[in-house]
Amino acid sequence: MNDTITIEKQTGKAFVLKKGEILTVSDPQGGQVSDMVLFNEHDFGEKISSGKSLDFEESILLTKGNYLWSNRSRKMAKIVEDTNGRNDFLLAPCSKETFEIMYNYEGYHPSCLDNLSKNLQPFGIETDDIPTAFNIFMNVQFNEQGKLSVLPPTSKAGDYIQFEAQMDLVVCLTACSAEDSNGGTFKPIQYKIGNGFH
Ligand SMILES: [Zn+2]
């Protein structure tokens, strides 16, 4: 139950998190983003919503004390600890097209959407059902004109964030595959599930 599980670089994992359980997501080497999506375990039509979360939390920077809300305006998870404190909830998971459109990359490139899709498919969740992810450790900056820039994460080795499930969830996490989001190198992500604070 309390074993630490490693998500190897440029991969992902999906699992069930029951109401009241604590999910710890950590950055073992530092400077690595993890995209996270949440679904109601009993009804996949209910899923994490960036729009609802930013609206109800009245912030575009969510951290300790904030809730992640569903498209049906219900609380899905509470952020109970966040040692780094910088996450993004604006940008969609990187996909094959991200690299084509933004970086003129040709051919196959691993991506968060691909890894979310592969790992959620066994649960019966399709690619088009995947919403904007909560991008743990992602460092998106913006100026007064709204111009966005993606900078390397500020997370250091050992930084972690903890979520308390507010309902039974299917969770999918990735170790992000976008060069710019991760300071140019790809690292693993780790997580563990527990019943209390660690
Ligand atoms: Zn990504």
Tab-separated table of C-alpha atoms in Angstrom, residues 3-196:
chain	number	residue	atom	x	y	z
A	3	ASP	CA	5.263	1.260	-1.695
A	4	THR	CA	6.811	3.931	-3.856
A	5	ILE	CA	6.182	3.326	-7.533
A	6	THR	CA	8.400	4.772	-10.255
A	7	ILE	CA	7.051	6.107	-13.539
A	8	GLU	CA	10.005	5.792	-15.887
A	9	LYS	CA	10.909	8.778	-18.050
A	10	GLN	CA	8.477	9.532	-20.896
A	11	THR	CA	5.890	7.007	-19.638
A	12	GLY	CA	2.749	7.020	-17.479
A	13	LYS	CA	0.671	4.948	-15.065
A	14	ALA	CA	-3.028	4.785	-14.127
A	15	PHE	CA	-4.528	3.485	-10.877
A	16	VAL	CA	-7.468	3.756	-8.504
A	17	LEU	CA	-7.349	6.166	-5.538
A	18	LYS	CA	-10.167	5.707	-3.027
A	19	LYS	CA	-11.897	8.559	-1.195
A	20	GLY	CA	-9.797	9.648	1.789
A	21	GLU	CA	-6.561	8.154	0.503
A	22	ILE	CA	-3.497	10.345	0.119
A	23	LEU	CA	-1.547	10.349	-3.129
A	24	THR	CA	2.026	11.609	-2.955
A	25	VAL	CA	3.677	12.559	-6.267
A	26	SER	CA	7.394	13.256	-6.050
A	27	ASP	CA	10.166	14.472	-8.311
A	28	PRO	CA	13.131	12.253	-7.367
A	29	GLN	CA	15.747	14.075	-9.455
A	30	GLY	CA	14.191	17.554	-9.694
A	31	GLY	CA	13.055	19.580	-12.686
A	32	GLN	CA	10.480	17.103	-14.001
A	33	VAL	CA	6.807	17.728	-14.837
A	34	SER	CA	4.021	15.186	-14.251
A	35	ASP	CA	0.637	15.596	-15.942
A	36	MET	CA	-2.249	14.334	-13.817
A	37	VAL	CA	-5.849	13.650	-14.834
A	38	LEU	CA	-8.661	12.465	-12.549
A	39	PHE	CA	-11.897	10.621	-13.330
A	40	ASN	CA	-14.773	9.588	-11.079
A	41	GLU	CA	-14.080	5.849	-10.725
A	42	HIS	CA	-17.798	5.052	-10.989
A	43	ASP	CA	-18.716	7.403	-13.872
A	44	PHE	CA	-16.015	8.480	-16.314
A	45	GLY	CA	-18.223	11.310	-17.605
A	46	GLU	CA	-17.102	13.167	-14.481
A	47	LYS	CA	-13.484	14.324	-14.709
A	48	ILE	CA	-11.062	17.000	-13.598
A	49	SER	CA	-11.878	20.464	-14.963
A	50	SER	CA	-9.332	23.240	-15.310
A	51	GLY	CA	-12.083	25.805	-15.922
A	52	LYS	CA	-14.106	24.867	-12.846
A	53	SER	CA	-11.017	24.614	-10.633
A	54	LEU	CA	-9.605	28.007	-11.633
A	55	ASP	CA	-13.065	29.555	-11.261
A	56	PHE	CA	-13.951	28.146	-7.836
A	57	GLU	CA	-10.432	28.539	-6.417
A	58	GLU	CA	-10.224	32.086	-7.865
A	59	SER	CA	-6.642	31.554	-8.953
A	60	ILE	CA	-4.649	30.246	-11.893
A	61	LEU	CA	-1.904	29.022	-9.533
A	62	LEU	CA	-3.158	26.145	-7.416
A	63	THR	CA	-1.146	24.798	-4.496
A	64	LYS	CA	-1.521	23.664	-0.871
A	65	GLY	CA	-5.047	24.288	0.400
A	66	ASN	CA	-6.659	24.411	-3.059
A	67	TYR	CA	-9.129	21.865	-4.436
A	68	LEU	CA	-9.259	20.278	-7.873
A	69	TRP	CA	-12.883	20.316	-9.114
A	70	SER	CA	-14.789	18.249	-11.654
A	71	ASN	CA	-16.770	19.286	-14.726
A	72	ARG	CA	-19.840	18.626	-12.529
A	73	SER	CA	-18.688	21.182	-9.955
A	74	ARG	CA	-17.729	18.670	-7.298
A	75	LYS	CA	-14.474	18.431	-5.367
A	76	MET	CA	-12.242	15.619	-6.633
A	77	ALA	CA	-9.032	16.171	-4.658
A	78	LYS	CA	-7.545	18.544	-2.119
A	79	ILE	CA	-3.895	19.594	-2.305
A	80	VAL	CA	-2.731	18.965	1.247
A	81	GLU	CA	1.010	19.532	0.758
A	82	ASP	CA	3.151	21.088	-1.972
A	83	THR	CA	6.843	21.538	-1.196
A	84	ASN	CA	7.659	23.152	-4.554
A	85	GLY	CA	4.492	25.235	-4.917
A	86	ARG	CA	4.451	25.836	-8.667
A	87	ASN	CA	2.054	23.908	-10.904
A	88	ASP	CA	0.211	24.708	-14.131
A	89	PHE	CA	-3.439	24.187	-15.012
A	90	LEU	CA	-3.617	26.166	-18.267
A	91	LEU	CA	-1.952	23.967	-20.879
A	92	ALA	CA	-3.273	20.742	-22.370
A	93	PRO	CA	-1.162	17.563	-22.230
A	94	CYS	CA	1.645	17.569	-24.794
A	95	SER	CA	0.767	15.445	-27.820
A	96	LYS	CA	2.421	14.337	-31.051
A	97	GLU	CA	0.924	17.440	-32.699
A	98	THR	CA	2.430	19.731	-30.044
A	99	PHE	CA	5.872	18.850	-31.324
A	100	GLU	CA	4.831	19.249	-34.969
A	101	ILE	CA	3.021	22.571	-34.532
A	102	MET	CA	5.326	24.277	-32.038
A	103	TYR	CA	8.702	22.721	-32.813
A	104	ASN	CA	8.419	21.492	-36.424
A	105	TYR	CA	9.334	18.048	-35.171
A	106	GLU	CA	8.761	15.238	-37.652
A	107	GLY	CA	8.037	11.611	-36.833
A	108	TYR	CA	7.108	9.919	-33.576
A	109	HIS	CA	7.715	11.792	-30.347
A	110	PRO	CA	6.606	10.412	-26.963
A	111	SER	CA	3.944	12.625	-25.372
A	112	CYS	CA	1.779	12.940	-22.283
A	113	LEU	CA	-1.432	12.520	-24.291
A	114	ASP	CA	-0.099	9.290	-25.745
A	115	ASN	CA	0.912	8.025	-22.300
A	116	LEU	CA	-2.370	9.086	-20.693
A	117	SER	CA	-4.280	7.415	-23.501
A	118	LYS	CA	-2.325	4.137	-23.364
A	119	ASN	CA	-2.708	3.809	-19.605
A	120	LEU	CA	-6.377	4.845	-19.425
A	121	GLN	CA	-7.525	2.634	-22.286
A	122	PRO	CA	-7.633	-0.530	-20.107
A	123	PHE	CA	-10.143	1.312	-17.865
A	124	GLY	CA	-12.304	2.084	-20.914
A	125	ILE	CA	-11.363	5.769	-21.146
A	126	GLU	CA	-10.697	6.983	-24.695
A	127	THR	CA	-8.255	9.640	-25.925
A	128	ASP	CA	-11.017	12.154	-26.687
A	129	ASP	CA	-12.263	11.859	-23.088
A	130	ILE	CA	-8.948	13.155	-21.666
A	131	PRO	CA	-9.251	16.706	-20.299
A	132	THR	CA	-6.665	19.391	-19.619
A	133	ALA	CA	-4.345	17.888	-17.020
A	134	PHE	CA	-3.184	19.387	-13.742
A	135	ASN	CA	0.489	19.829	-14.609
A	136	ILE	CA	2.429	19.119	-11.439
A	137	PHE	CA	5.736	21.030	-11.143
A	138	MET	CA	5.151	22.729	-14.528
A	139	ASN	CA	6.462	26.295	-14.555
A	140	VAL	CA	4.349	28.392	-16.917
A	141	GLN	CA	4.927	32.116	-16.576
A	142	PHE	CA	2.774	34.907	-18.005
A	143	ASN	CA	3.134	38.641	-18.331
A	144	GLU	CA	0.511	41.386	-18.006
A	145	GLN	CA	-0.390	41.041	-21.681
A	146	GLY	CA	-1.091	37.354	-21.153
A	147	LYS	CA	1.977	36.152	-23.041
A	148	LEU	CA	2.893	32.662	-21.847
A	149	SER	CA	6.318	31.137	-21.522
A	150	VAL	CA	7.240	27.644	-20.390
A	151	LEU	CA	10.286	27.659	-18.122
A	152	PRO	CA	12.142	24.762	-16.481
A	153	PRO	CA	10.468	23.506	-13.294
A	154	THR	CA	11.673	24.995	-10.028
A	155	SER	CA	11.295	21.618	-8.271
A	156	LYS	CA	14.388	20.204	-6.593
A	157	ALA	CA	15.177	16.534	-6.016
A	158	GLY	CA	12.748	15.200	-3.428
A	159	ASP	CA	10.071	17.860	-3.838
A	160	TYR	CA	6.550	16.424	-3.591
A	161	ILE	CA	2.871	17.265	-3.680
A	162	GLN	CA	0.083	15.435	-1.853
A	163	PHE	CA	-3.572	15.058	-2.782
A	164	GLU	CA	-6.411	13.816	-0.600
A	165	ALA	CA	-9.097	12.124	-2.710
A	166	GLN	CA	-12.567	13.599	-2.173
A	167	MET	CA	-14.243	10.768	-4.119
A	168	ASP	CA	-13.205	7.396	-5.561
A	169	LEU	CA	-10.920	8.235	-8.472
A	170	VAL	CA	-9.105	6.802	-11.444
A	171	VAL	CA	-5.843	8.733	-11.590
A	172	CYS	CA	-3.363	8.841	-14.457
A	173	LEU	CA	0.095	10.371	-14.083
A	174	THR	CA	2.878	10.873	-16.597
A	175	ALA	CA	6.535	11.768	-16.597
A	176	CYS	CA	6.235	14.531	-19.223
A	177	SER	CA	7.963	14.152	-22.585
A	178	ALA	CA	8.217	17.799	-23.688
A	179	GLU	CA	11.790	19.124	-23.838
A	180	ASP	CA	10.877	22.721	-22.935
A	181	SER	CA	8.737	21.761	-19.934
A	182	ASN	CA	11.487	19.753	-18.278
A	183	GLY	CA	14.629	21.812	-18.753
A	184	GLY	CA	15.725	19.726	-21.747
A	185	THR	CA	16.100	16.369	-19.974
A	186	PHE	CA	13.626	13.598	-19.189
A	187	LYS	CA	13.488	12.151	-15.705
A	188	PRO	CA	11.243	9.719	-13.793
A	189	ILE	CA	8.375	10.617	-11.454
A	190	GLN	CA	7.441	8.656	-8.332
A	191	TYR	CA	4.207	8.213	-6.432
A	192	LYS	CA	2.761	6.365	-3.480
A	193	ILE	CA	-0.671	5.877	-1.982
A	194	GLY	CA	-1.287	6.038	1.728
A	195	ASN	CA	-3.995	6.491	4.299
A	196	GLY	CA	-2.505	9.470	6.072
